Amino acid sequence: MKVGSESKSVVEELRESRDLSHEGRGELTREEGDNKIHNSGKLLHAYILRTNQFSNTFLVNRLIELYSKCGHTTSARHLFDQMPVRNIYSYHAVLDACCKSNDLDNAYQLFAQMPERNSVTWNLIITALSHNGYENKALENFYLMRLGGFEPTRFTLASVLSACGGASDVECGRECHGVAIKLGLDENFFVGNALLGMYAKCAFVRDAVEVFKDLPEHNEVTFTAMMKGLMETDRVHEAFDMFKLMNRVGISIDSVSLSSVLGVCAKSGFEDFVVDNDNDGNWHNVHGKQIHGLVINLGFERDLQLNNSLLDMYAKHGDMECAEMLFDNMSEVSVVSWNVMIGGFGQKYNKERAMEYMEKMKNQGFEPNEVTYVNILAACVKSGDVETGRQMFDNMSCPSLSSWNALLSGYSQNEHHREAVMLFREMQFRNVQPDRTTFAIVLSSCAGMGLLDGGKQVHAALLKGEVYTDLYVASGLIGLYSKCSKIEMSKHVFDELPQYDVVCWNSMIAGLSLNSLDAEAFIFFKQMLGKGMLPTEFSFATVLRSCSALTSLSLGRQIHDLIVKDGFAIDMYVGSALIDMYCKCGDVDGAWQFFDAMSCKSTVTWNEIIHGYAQNGRGDEAVTLFENMILTGTKPDDITFVAVLAACSHSGLVDSGLKIFNSMQQEHGLEPLVDHYTCIIDSLGRAGRINEVEALIDKIPCKDDPVVWEVLLSSCRIHADVNLARRAANELFRLDPKNSAPYALLASIYSSLGRWDDVKDVRGMMDERQVSKDPGYSWVEHKTRMHTSLGS
């Protein structure tokens, strides 16, 4: 009877625990509920000990599981260590406890000690490794599992495919895909979603789409994975279309899918998802605001993570006014919320507001973390105040790698490339281990300086680390060698890569184009397509430049067809490259047809078409286009005026050019630059209006720019104006005494007038100043061989 009464007491305690957890669910937190169940577990533990049932392995296993579910891994492990008799389920119970608490060291130790294993064992360890960032270790254990003769389950394959995606190991992913097909699991919900996610993370979107199509049914996980994959490969329009499809077919929209689509909106550029309000001239993020409305309609407006995603979306689009309104009305904020606001103001180059928000953050009891300081540092350097950024960095007791990278990025973005390289060396002296971002930034700075030796040193440092084959870093190396005219080294880096992504292909194509190897660039582009890579906007813009350089209209039209097929014709940069290609290939009417059909025209596209007409000697039409641009309300920029003024100069439209030039300041508030002055000087000079040239020369602020005087000297040569020519030449002698061109031009003007004594004087000046004339040369191509001859 004593045992029975004790048993009743335990049962009553358990029933009380259960009733409390159900009845008080609205008030009892999960932690309080777990503690209540844990206390009940201890009562059971005591009862088992008192009734001498500790040798009952089944009961003790269940007790270990109870401790594990309450989050008391230490108690579970202590109980396991004391067990007199263990079986495989005992190991599974404690292994599961360690894995759930992310105690991977103990988990792996237990795994190694197990006297026997089965599929569940392998699933537990592979899943734990995969979910905690040890993707390669998870894949190693999967191979060992297969070698041991164990057949993977749907859970195994889902975890392994997740690890493949995290490690960007598409080859292993394809192998797992084959195993899934063999086992008939490829259409399983878990495996199918994992397959889709793996291909998406590895940027093989075409494969992800095929998996998506083959799945018998879809859920919010399927659509969210597809959205993320499209977003990460910059296919933001398609990602947003996927969300609209998800909504249309009635898939339940949860907070995760909303966060994902907000990430799509955050990643898109202004041109993709905004309209211009003519009344106040402000940009409005239409799609992002629509999602914001959906968040409210679905009752998620108090969800902190979603609100942070909304803040991030507004901040990424520079709409800090909406971000502030949302922030001020949030029922709950976190350090992440503050960091997004600080980072947003930094993106807007407003370091004062960023610092103001950090002070508010501290005053409201939030402790700034590493991200906060990195964002403040980034705000300083993005505002151009690299010195303040450096001071903040130097005041950090132990700057993290993110801080080093933020300062490096600031130096690089502000074209302080030498300082960036020196900071990288300082990192090495302090034994700070660089990552892929560090290497990419410093390689960019070396490329910006044309510093080949420095780049080679970085390359050598890469060989010692684990990021040598990282695709992001490899792209930086390809770019460095390309910009330093070492295209063979770029090819070597590319050929050595174990796998490729579209960024590496783009870097290689751009490098070939930069080195005037445009035919090879086009061949590489075709090879990229053959490998199943989907071109990006950058791919198309680059290969179109190669078509322009080759003046190959047929190739350009082929690329145009592909652009339309892939849906990139609406992209501003691709559209501009297409217009440029048609114009440089002499098909101005083709350029106009494409331009006229564009639904959204920007300043960039207007500039390109005006420049194209100017290049092809159709100055009147270029001026008409400029006037139409103004009428549409599109704001011209410096480049617009260079294009239209050049058109006026080449077509002899002097008065039109002067009128447009004078409108720069008076009507558009733009200060003329040296390029604008040289266009007008050239235009007046060609027309023989030398007096007006002289009057303009006396007013211009950029008198120390040699281009101005070179243009003037060339104009004097046409009209044999000796006095003005002499003035222009003297200015050029002052600015660059060793340049032979002005001496040659002045001597040519004198010789055309038969003033041989003056020609002799100019040559005497050259001898006195030790200026040597650069030899000219002529070339002729005959049967694929190039023949050249030097001139005197």
XYZ file of N, CA and C in Angstrom, residues 100-274:
525
model
N 20.116 19.151 -29.735
C 19.120 20.219 -29.606
C 19.664 21.421 -28.849
N 20.593 21.184 -27.942
C 21.186 22.310 -27.193
C 22.451 22.831 -27.875
N 22.719 22.348 -29.095
C 23.887 22.768 -29.893
C 25.222 22.483 -29.192
N 25.220 21.469 -28.319
C 26.458 21.046 -27.658
C 27.125 19.997 -28.553
N 27.725 20.469 -29.642
C 28.216 19.550 -30.660
C 29.450 18.781 -30.227
N 30.269 19.370 -29.346
C 31.456 18.648 -28.867
C 31.047 17.369 -28.143
N 30.104 17.499 -27.195
C 29.638 16.323 -26.472
C 28.865 15.379 -27.395
N 28.119 15.952 -28.315
C 27.352 15.121 -29.249
C 28.294 14.247 -30.077
N 29.356 14.868 -30.585
C 30.277 14.109 -31.426
C 31.050 13.079 -30.604
N 31.346 13.431 -29.363
C 32.040 12.481 -28.475
C 31.159 11.252 -28.214
N 29.878 11.490 -27.936
C 28.933 10.386 -27.727
C 28.796 9.540 -28.985
N 28.711 10.226 -30.118
C 28.566 9.551 -31.403
C 29.739 8.590 -31.634
N 30.948 9.060 -31.296
C 32.142 8.236 -31.497
C 32.155 7.030 -30.553
N 31.522 7.164 -29.353
C 31.548 6.098 -28.346
C 30.477 5.028 -28.574
N 29.518 5.304 -29.436
C 28.380 4.388 -29.579
C 28.831 2.999 -30.049
N 28.388 1.956 -29.351
C 28.788 0.595 -29.757
C 28.121 0.152 -31.059
N 26.951 0.743 -31.355
C 26.279 0.449 -32.622
C 25.541 1.704 -33.083
N 25.265 1.754 -34.393
C 24.567 2.916 -34.960
C 23.506 2.422 -35.930
N 22.501 3.265 -36.127
C 21.513 2.992 -37.163
C 21.196 4.287 -37.903
N 20.213 4.278 -38.771
C 19.901 5.466 -39.574
C 19.526 6.661 -38.705
N 18.850 6.407 -37.583
C 18.459 7.500 -36.678
C 19.696 8.193 -36.123
N 20.701 7.387 -35.744
C 21.945 7.942 -35.210
C 22.581 8.911 -36.205
N 22.713 8.402 -37.422
C 23.342 9.233 -38.454
C 22.522 10.484 -38.729
N 21.196 10.331 -38.752
C 20.331 11.493 -38.984
C 20.560 12.572 -37.934
N 20.641 12.142 -36.671
C 20.811 13.104 -35.583
C 22.095 13.917 -35.744
N 23.209 13.233 -35.984
C 24.500 13.928 -36.032
C 24.628 14.762 -37.299
N 24.134 14.221 -38.432
C 24.219 14.979 -39.695
C 23.360 16.240 -39.622
N 22.157 16.099 -39.063
C 21.259 17.260 -38.945
C 21.859 18.324 -38.039
N 22.414 17.889 -36.906
C 23.010 18.843 -35.967
C 24.169 19.601 -36.612
N 25.027 18.900 -37.314
C 26.176 19.537 -37.972
C 25.708 20.506 -39.060
N 24.723 20.067 -39.837
C 24.225 20.896 -40.933
C 23.592 22.180 -40.416
N 22.799 22.072 -39.346
C 22.075 23.236 -38.834
C 22.960 24.194 -38.046
N 24.152 23.758 -37.696
C 25.033 24.621 -36.895
C 26.241 25.135 -37.679
N 26.148 25.086 -38.988
C 27.188 25.688 -39.823
C 28.371 24.797 -40.136
N 28.303 23.514 -39.775
C 29.399 22.584 -40.077
C 29.005 21.734 -41.298
N 28.773 22.445 -42.413
C 28.236 21.767 -43.591
C 29.178 20.696 -44.130
N 30.461 21.034 -44.232
C 31.419 20.066 -44.791
C 31.528 18.825 -43.902
N 31.494 19.044 -42.584
C 31.539 17.913 -41.644
C 30.285 17.040 -41.804
N 29.146 17.691 -42.023
C 27.900 16.940 -42.239
C 28.003 16.085 -43.491
N 28.587 16.633 -44.551
C 28.726 15.883 -45.803
C 29.690 14.708 -45.638
N 30.776 14.926 -44.875
C 31.722 13.831 -44.601
C 31.008 12.670 -43.920
N 30.161 12.990 -42.921
C 29.450 11.939 -42.194
C 28.399 11.260 -43.061
N 27.838 11.992 -44.008
C 26.889 11.368 -44.931
C 27.586 10.303 -45.779
N 28.796 10.644 -46.267
C 29.548 9.654 -47.054
C 29.897 8.437 -46.197
N 30.274 8.673 -44.930
C 30.586 7.563 -44.030
C 29.344 6.710 -43.785
N 28.215 7.358 -43.644
C 26.952 6.618 -43.456
C 26.675 5.704 -44.650
N 26.884 6.246 -45.857
C 26.650 5.458 -47.066
C 27.641 4.295 -47.165
N 28.911 4.560 -46.781
C 29.919 3.498 -46.792
C 29.568 2.385 -45.811
N 28.894 2.771 -44.705
C 28.497 1.790 -43.696
C 27.285 0.972 -44.111
N 26.726 1.277 -45.288
C 25.603 0.494 -45.792
C 24.250 0.964 -45.309
N 24.197 2.132 -44.661
C 22.918 2.628 -44.165
C 22.214 3.438 -45.259
N 20.938 3.197 -45.381
C 20.158 3.892 -46.406
C 19.588 5.187 -45.829
N 19.797 6.295 -46.501
C 19.286 7.561 -45.964
C 17.767 7.637 -46.028
N 17.209 8.352 -45.073
C 15.764 8.576 -45.061
C 15.483 9.966 -45.623
N 14.215 10.328 -45.666
C 13.859 11.670 -46.147
C 14.478 12.746 -45.262
N 14.589 12.459 -43.949
C 15.179 13.441 -43.043
C 16.679 13.585 -43.292
N 17.352 12.435 -43.547
C 18.791 12.486 -43.857
C 19.024 13.352 -45.083
N 18.298 13.053 -46.161
C 18.507 13.764 -47.415
C 18.183 15.243 -47.274
N 17.149 15.573 -46.519
C 16.800 16.989 -46.320
C 17.947 17.725 -45.632
N 18.537 17.102 -44.614
C 19.650 17.736 -43.889
C 20.901 17.833 -44.762
N 21.187 16.761 -45.506
C 22.381 16.751 -46.356
C 22.247 17.778 -47.472
N 21.074 17.874 -48.052
C 20.856 18.864 -49.120
C 20.982 20.285 -48.580
N 20.523 20.492 -47.349
C 20.694 21.791 -46.699
C 22.184 22.109 -46.526
N 22.966 21.083 -46.157
C 24.413 21.267 -46.009
C 25.063 21.566 -47.358
N 24.608 20.897 -48.416
C 25.142 21.169 -49.766
C 24.897 22.617 -50.158
N 23.700 23.104 -49.851
C 23.383 24.494 -50.157
C 24.235 25.453 -49.369
N 24.429 25.157 -48.068
C 25.262 26.019 -47.229
C 26.707 26.035 -47.666
N 27.198 24.890 -48.172
C 28.591 24.796 -48.622
C 28.746 25.144 -50.105
N 27.631 25.483 -50.769
C 27.628 25.766 -52.218
C 28.248 24.610 -53.010
N 28.006 23.391 -52.534
C 28.557 22.199 -53.185
C 27.469 21.567 -54.049
N 27.305 22.104 -55.259
C 26.222 21.638 -56.127
C 26.472 20.222 -56.635
N 27.746 19.831 -56.770
C 28.032 18.475 -57.259
C 27.529 17.432 -56.275
N 27.822 17.666 -54.982
C 27.316 16.749 -53.951
C 25.792 16.781 -53.944
N 25.233 17.974 -54.140
C 23.779 18.100 -54.185
C 23.173 17.287 -55.312
N 23.841 17.290 -56.470
C 23.343 16.506 -57.602
C 23.405 15.006 -57.293
N 24.473 14.592 -56.590
C 24.583 13.185 -56.197
C 23.409 12.800 -55.293
N 23.112 13.690 -54.339
C 21.993 13.423 -53.423
C 20.670 13.405 -54.174
N 20.579 14.250 -55.188
C 19.378 14.263 -56.035
C 19.205 12.892 -56.692
N 20.327 12.353 -57.181
C 20.283 11.025 -57.787
C 19.863 9.955 -56.790
N 20.386 10.047 -55.554
C 20.002 9.080 -54.508
C 18.515 9.201 -54.212
N 18.010 10.440 -54.151
C 16.585 10.669 -53.866
C 15.707 10.038 -54.947
N 16.126 10.196 -56.223
C 15.362 9.605 -57.331
C 15.371 8.076 -57.227
N 16.558 7.537 -56.913
C 16.710 6.081 -56.797
C 15.808 5.520 -55.696
N 15.686 6.260 -54.576
C 14.879 5.801 -53.442
C 13.427 6.232 -53.560
N 13.098 6.949 -54.636
C 11.717 7.403 -54.827
C 11.317 8.521 -53.888
N 12.305 9.294 -53.412
C 12.023 10.371 -52.454
C 12.096 11.764 -53.071
N 12.351 11.821 -54.386
C 12.553 13.149 -55.007
C 11.287 13.991 -55.008
N 10.098 13.324 -54.918
C 8.855 14.078 -54.880
C 8.306 14.189 -53.465
N 9.087 13.695 -52.496
C 8.685 13.849 -51.102
C 8.736 15.331 -50.726
N 7.792 15.747 -49.893
C 7.667 17.169 -49.548
C 8.956 17.725 -48.950
N 9.512 17.029 -47.937
C 10.725 17.516 -47.262
C 11.916 17.516 -48.211
N 12.095 16.412 -48.922
C 13.246 16.279 -49.824
C 13.123 17.253 -50.988
N 11.921 17.369 -51.540
C 11.706 18.285 -52.664
C 12.028 19.719 -52.303
N 11.550 20.165 -51.142
C 11.846 21.534 -50.690
C 13.336 21.729 -50.444
N 13.976 20.694 -49.883
C 15.419 20.781 -49.635
C 16.204 20.825 -50.938
N 15.772 20.035 -51.925
C 16.410 20.055 -53.253
C 16.301 21.436 -53.880
N 15.108 21.975 -53.835
C 14.870 23.304 -54.396
C 15.755 24.342 -53.706
N 15.790 24.286 -52.371
C 16.615 25.231 -51.616
C 18.093 25.088 -51.916
N 18.557 23.844 -52.102
C 19.970 23.598 -52.413
C 20.354 24.234 -53.746
N 19.557 23.973 -54.791
C 19.861 24.550 -56.105
C 19.787 26.075 -56.060
N 18.822 26.583 -55.319
C 18.672 28.039 -55.227
C 19.876 28.672 -54.541
N 20.332 28.070 -53.434
C 21.489 28.619 -52.707
C 22.772 28.519 -53.520
N 22.849 27.504 -54.380
C 24.031 27.339 -55.229
C 23.936 28.161 -56.514
N 22.869 28.970 -56.627
C 22.646 29.866 -57.775
C 22.337 29.110 -59.061
N 21.892 27.854 -58.955
C 21.451 27.102 -60.123
C 19.917 27.195 -60.180
N 19.468 28.396 -60.529
C 18.038 28.683 -60.444
C 17.243 27.867 -61.450
N 17.836 27.616 -62.607
C 17.120 26.831 -63.623
C 16.779 25.442 -63.074
N 17.740 24.817 -62.364
C 17.480 23.500 -61.753
C 16.421 23.606 -60.664
N 16.498 24.714 -59.889
C 15.510 24.924 -58.826
C 14.105 25.026 -59.419
N 13.983 25.713 -60.540
C 12.687 25.868 -61.207
C 12.161 24.509 -61.665
N 13.059 23.673 -62.203
C 12.650 22.337 -62.651
C 12.129 21.505 -61.477
N 12.839 21.568 -60.331
C 12.379 20.841 -59.137
C 11.017 21.373 -58.714
N 10.873 22.703 -58.725
C 9.609 23.339 -58.351
C 8.458 22.818 -59.210
N 8.695 22.723 -60.519
C 7.658 22.262 -61.441
C 7.286 20.801 -61.185
N 8.308 19.979 -60.818
C 8.080 18.535 -60.672
C 7.422 18.156 -59.347
N 7.435 19.073 -58.367
C 6.836 18.742 -57.078
C 5.323 18.603 -57.221
N 4.741 17.532 -56.659
C 3.292 17.324 -56.812
C 2.463 18.390 -56.107
N 2.996 18.994 -55.063
C 2.297 20.068 -54.364
C 3.314 21.039 -53.776
N 2.838 22.233 -53.468
C 3.723 23.272 -52.935
C 3.133 23.823 -51.641
N 4.003 24.282 -50.777
C 3.554 24.982 -49.567
C 4.352 26.267 -49.415
N 4.166 26.938 -48.275
C 4.846 28.223 -48.072
C 6.369 28.061 -48.051
N 6.856 26.889 -47.606
C 8.303 26.634 -47.587
C 8.842 26.582 -49.020
N 8.108 25.902 -49.909
C 8.515 25.789 -51.312
C 8.631 27.164 -51.955
N 7.584 27.960 -51.791
C 7.577 29.290 -52.408
C 8.649 30.196 -51.801
N 8.822 30.103 -50.478
C 9.822 30.948 -49.819
C 11.229 30.600 -50.291
N 11.524 29.297 -50.417
C 12.842 28.872 -50.916
C 13.069 29.374 -52.337
N 12.020 29.293 -53.157
C 12.124 29.751 -54.545
C 12.362 31.256 -54.603
N 11.657 31.993 -53.754
C 11.840 33.454 -53.697
C 13.272 33.812 -53.309
N 13.774 33.124 -52.286
C 15.132 33.417 -51.821
C 16.162 33.125 -52.905
N 15.981 32.005 -53.607
C 16.917 31.653 -54.667
C 16.925 32.677 -55.781
N 15.746 33.113 -56.192
C 15.654 34.131 -57.241
C 16.247 35.456 -56.767
N 15.995 35.790 -55.506
C 16.514 37.048 -54.956
C 18.033 37.029 -54.903
N 18.609 35.903 -54.445
C 20.062 35.830 -54.280
C 20.804 35.842 -55.605
N 20.098 35.534 -56.702
C 20.719 35.618 -58.024
C 20.253 36.877 -58.761
N 19.763 37.852 -57.986
C 19.379 39.174 -58.503
C 18.214 39.136 -59.482
N 17.418 38.085 -59.438
C 16.227 38.021 -60.302
C 15.025 38.493 -59.484
N 15.093 39.778 -59.108
C 14.131 40.302 -58.130
C 12.715 40.370 -58.686
N 12.571 40.648 -59.968
C 11.224 40.708 -60.550
C 10.555 39.342 -60.470
N 11.305 38.294 -60.813
C 10.749 36.955 -60.769
C 10.457 36.515 -59.331
N 11.306 36.946 -58.401
C 11.074 36.622 -56.992
C 9.763 37.236 -56.518
N 9.532 38.486 -56.921
C 8.285 39.134 -56.518
C 7.085 38.479 -57.208
N 7.263 38.065 -58.463
C 6.194 37.352 -59.176
C 5.864 36.037 -58.471
N 6.887 35.389 -57.900
C 6.673 34.133 -57.184
C 5.786 34.370 -55.956
N 6.009 35.489 -55.279
C 5.175 35.819 -54.113
C 3.733 36.083 -54.560
N 3.567 36.780 -55.683
C 2.220 37.056 -56.183
C 1.514 35.747 -56.555
N 2.272 34.806 -57.157
C 1.702 33.500 -57.499
C 1.289 32.753 -56.234
N 2.132 32.805 -55.227
C 1.851 32.154 -53.942
C 0.521 32.679 -53.376
N 0.332 33.980 -53.463
C -0.889 34.610 -52.955
C -2.098 34.208 -53.811
N -1.867 34.142 -55.134
C -2.960 33.865 -56.069
C -3.490 32.437 -55.925
N -2.579 31.474 -55.678
C -3.027 30.071 -55.594
C -3.517 29.701 -54.203
N -3.497 30.664 -53.287
C -4.089 30.432 -51.972
C -3.195 29.777 -50.949
N -1.867 29.827 -51.170
C -0.939 29.295 -50.158
C -0.937 30.241 -48.962
N -0.984 29.664 -47.777
C -0.980 30.478 -46.556
C 0.289 31.314 -46.458
N 0.120 32.600 -46.268
C 1.265 33.514 -46.150
C 1.587 33.684 -44.669
N 2.780 33.267 -44.293
C 3.196 33.392 -42.894
C 4.240 34.492 -42.756
N 4.724 34.684 -41.537
C 5.684 35.763 -41.274
C 7.007 35.525 -41.992
N 7.376 34.238 -42.197
C 8.647 33.927 -42.868
C 8.582 34.340 -44.336
N 7.473 33.998 -45.005
C 7.339 34.368 -46.421
C 7.253 35.879 -46.580
N 6.619 36.558 -45.631
C 6.562 38.023 -45.678
C 7.955 38.626 -45.499
N 8.736 38.061 -44.571
C 10.116 38.548 -44.385
C 10.933 38.341 -45.655
N 10.701 37.196 -46.331
C 11.446 36.900 -47.558
C 11.115 37.897 -48.663
N 9.819 38.187 -48.838
C 9.451 39.109 -49.915
C 9.887 40.528 -49.580
N 9.953 40.867 -48.308
C 10.496 42.175 -47.930
C 11.990 42.244 -48.244
N 12.667 41.091 -48.107
C 14.073 41.027 -48.514
C 14.231 41.264 -50.006
N 13.256 40.765 -50.798
C 13.265 41.002 -52.246
C 13.109 42.492 -52.527
N 12.139 43.110 -51.847
C 11.915 44.553 -52.028
C 13.137 45.351 -51.591
N 13.795 44.912 -50.515
C 14.977 45.621 -50.017
C 16.130 45.526 -50.998
N 16.231 44.374 -51.693
C 17.362 44.174 -52.600
C 17.178 44.888 -53.925
N 15.933 45.135 -54.323
C 15.677 45.760 -55.618
C 16.146 47.204 -55.616
N 16.495 47.697 -56.812
C 16.930 49.082 -56.944
C 15.737 50.000 -57.078
N 15.965 51.305 -56.966
C 14.898 52.283 -57.085
C 14.144 52.127 -58.395
N 14.885 51.877 -59.484
C 14.259 51.826 -60.793
C 13.312 50.638 -60.915
N 13.520 49.600 -60.075
C 12.716 48.398 -60.188
C 11.341 48.539 -59.543
N 11.276 49.197 -58.382
C 10.056 49.134 -57.607
C 9.544 50.493 -57.149
N 9.822 51.551 -57.878
C 9.359 52.856 -57.443
C 8.714 53.621 -58.579
